[in-house]
Amino acid sequence: MAGILGVEAHDGNPHVSPGKSKADSQEACVEPTDLMRKEHYMFLLHQRDETVIDGVRTKQHSLANCVDCHVSYDNQGKAIPINAEGQFCQECHVKTATNITCFSCHAAEPRYPKHKNITSSSVKEINELANNITYDK
Amino acid sequence: MINRRKFLVKSATALAITFVVPSIISNKAHAKKPLAEKVSDKQSWGIHIDTSKCIDGCTACVDACNEENGLTGFGRPETDSQWIRKVTVKSNTTDKITTMPLMCQHCENPPCCDVCPTGASFKRIDGIVMVNQHTCIGCRYCMMACPFKARSFVHETLTQQNTNAPRGKGCVESCNLCVNRIDHGSETTACEDACNNLGHSAITFGDLNDKNSKISLAMNSNNPRRLRNDLNLDQKVFYSNI
Amino acid sequence: MNYTLEKLKTCRYLYWGTFLFLGFLVLLGLASSAYMEHEGHYVTGMNNQIVWGLPHIFAVTLIVIASGVLNIASMSSAFDKKLYKPLAPLSALFAIAFLVSGLIILVLDLGRPDRLIVAMTTYNFKSIFAWNIFLYSGFFVILSIYIWTMLDFNVSKFSSVVGKLAFGWRIILTTGTGSIFGFLVAREAYSTAVLAPLFIIMSLLYGTAVFYLLLRIISKMQNITIPSEITVNIRKLIIIFLLANIYFLILYHITNLYISKQIAIEKFILLDGGGYTTMFWLGQVGFGLLIPLFFELTNKDNRDFPLTLTSIMVIVGGFFAVAVIIIGGQAFPLNIFPDHTIIESSFFDNNIHGYTPSIYEFGLGIGGTSLALIIILILITNLKFIPAKK
Ligand code: SF4
Ligand code: SF4
């Protein structure tokens, strides 16, 4: 599982979300960045039907995994909901004035937010944290 | 850092070994489906409930379901969701009292799916009846149609949902046989785990197509019946000793 | 008869007064619905036991009326009754207005009205609900064409064909509406074939009553008199429909009494259902059928006033009738364990369910009804619908 949009992947348009995410330290997203930016919803749309109707549970285009990777953590190591103001999903969607309806039902926090208790916000620790988030059994 | 799923599956296996009589576990437990593979009709999931083992006053299965699917209520019992509930009935002829959990019966011919205008209520090919909440418009016709009152409508805005159980205001929901767990290879549902955990073992989940699965064996040694058999819905949830 | 069609030419104050009043109610309805959607349905009286409530009573009543008011036009087109020809455009207009507003109430009560587009594009052809969406949109299209053929003399030669089509369509439509309930196998109150004809006859009765009432109001506003042949005829129709309604209602309950597993629900509605029993006997039967019948049988010289009163009572009674069917049918607990008594359940399986509608549901219903009236008001003011002597 790779992350999306590292600081450098923003084409000189730096990641402004407060806090740090696992994605910040990744080289590339699950698809080329350009494609992801424009078409991420297509991947999600496709995956959503496959998952709900056919029980396909691959992780590459899973919304849960987007959240796990892109969610930022504050200085206390607590996850910030990804649709909170200025956060990864919300920021762009506000700019482009498109509603995100995903999070009226889907969790906007990573799978195990309650289990976290880290104190430092260093990238290294975030990375460690990120590496400890596993998806597959 | 504990991976919760890993933990659940591990503890489920441990439970199965500790509490379920080992002989009823199929020797060739069904091969885990690769995550990328679509589900198929090779499996037909079902639940058997031995009401003679279900304890009056115990709500472990209900609590476990609420925990697994993040069904935290708002203290409004008339509108809060219940995917599984405990009911106690008394026979009109023999006065015998039976207590048991009641949930979506996963009908083979589900009235909820027949009436749903958008097809959001659907039966997965492996027999699990569930709501596709991406297309549910919240008309509640399925709730009118279900003979077991198995469905709940989400009446309020939800936050803090569980990752494995997305759910939200304005859609209808019901027991989906822990579909997320099952797809990830678990052989138990949350309610079954909880029941086994207390040593009651009233609930057995499994593959009805597999003659050696734990559910098939549990059904053989009992006299399972469907509720409201007269409606010919061919449910996949069976009850013994009512 | 020689006649032309005219626009509504009432005094401006009356027009704007009515317009603003109705418009206000429509806005109130929209506000109620917006609030319900924003907060979630817990603010309504509906819950997981009574899943369809007041909005559905309003909507079903309006849709039933929509198909019924077309009766007047049908008699001119399908049965070639010259008497009603001048009134046919009005009748078709009423039908559209009531249909649209009934549907809008239904949509605004959905859990996810924002997904209307899903409802319009994804069909489950097994669902009678989905078929109804077809029936409704088809009805809408046919009615629009029908009105066009009646108002535009260039295409008037098609008017009778389209009118017959509309007649057939509306019979199917009402059957479809009735079948929404008929398909609920597990709800004892609904599982009988008599429900569909009962709905048809209900639609004829309520539709005629609504038509007469609106005609009276419009004639007052326009300062014209309703020809006495029309009054005589409508009175006759109402008596016939009242009798037919009573007949089918008896038939419906007798059929249910013959099916042994349905005796319990019958006993509930007819005898010991508390509020539901009262609604049935006083509202539906007394207020809606028997007293009107008495009024009309004694109204030998076809006076307007008793007929107006009758129409109002019939409509109110009709509202109760739909309420008894929709709410009464849900209030009675499901028979999940035959031969057993449920003594304990956290999900109210052993209770008669109560239903106290909230102000929001009521607002939505009233708003929707006002929408129908405002549509009619706007269209008759701007297009020529009202017959006048040449
Ligand atoms: S029990 Fe109810 S919700 Fe479940 S499949 Fe049957 S009809 Fe549908
Ligand atoms: S509430 Fe949703 S799932 Fe149920 S019938 Fe309506 S659209 Fe289908």
Coordinates of N, CA and C and ligand atoms in Angstrom, one line a residue, chain B residues 112 115-118 120-121 131 135-142 151 172, ligand 2:
Chain B
C112 N -38.4 -7.8 1.2 CA -37.8 -6.4 1.2 C -37.2 -6.1 -0.1
V115 N -39.8 -5.4 -3.0 CA -40.5 -4.2 -3.0 C -39.6 -3.0 -3.3
C116 N -38.4 -3.1 -3.0 CA -37.5 -1.9 -3.0 C -37.4 -1.3 -4.4
P117 N -37.8 0.0 -4.5 CA -37.9 0.6 -5.8 C -36.6 0.7 -6.6
T118 N -35.5 0.9 -5.9 CA -34.2 1.1 -6.5 C -33.4 -0.1 -6.6
A120 N -31.9 -1.2 -4.0 CA -30.9 -1.1 -3.0 C -30.9 -2.2 -2.0
S121 N -32.1 -2.7 -1.7 CA -32.2 -4.0 -0.9 C -31.9 -5.1 -1.8
V131 N -28.6 -3.9 2.6 CA -29.0 -2.7 1.9 C -27.8 -2.1 1.3
T135 N -27.5 3.4 -2.8 CA -28.7 3.7 -3.6 C -30.0 3.7 -2.9
C136 N -29.9 3.4 -1.6 CA -31.2 3.5 -0.8 C -31.7 4.9 -0.7
I137 N -33.0 5.1 -1.0 CA -33.5 6.5 -1.0 C -34.3 6.7 0.3
G138 N -34.3 5.7 1.2 CA -35.0 5.9 2.5 C -36.5 5.9 2.4
C139 N -37.1 5.2 1.5 CA -38.5 5.2 1.4 C -39.2 4.3 2.4
R140 N -38.5 3.4 3.0 CA -39.0 2.5 4.1 C -40.0 1.5 3.6
Y141 N -40.1 1.3 2.3 CA -41.1 0.3 1.8 C -40.6 -1.1 2.3
C142 N -39.3 -1.3 2.3 CA -38.8 -2.6 2.8 C -39.2 -2.9 4.2
R151 N -35.8 -4.6 10.2 CA -35.0 -3.4 9.7 C -35.2 -2.2 10.5
V172 N -32.0 2.8 5.3 CA -32.4 1.7 6.1 C -31.3 0.7 6.3
Ligands
SF4_2 S1 -35.7 2.2 2.2 FE1 -34.0 1.9 0.9 S2 -33.7 -0.3 0.9 FE2 -35.7 0.1 1.7 S3 -37.1 -0.1 0.0 FE3 -36.6 2.0 0.2 S4 -34.8 2.3 -1.2 FE4 -35.0 0.1 -0.8

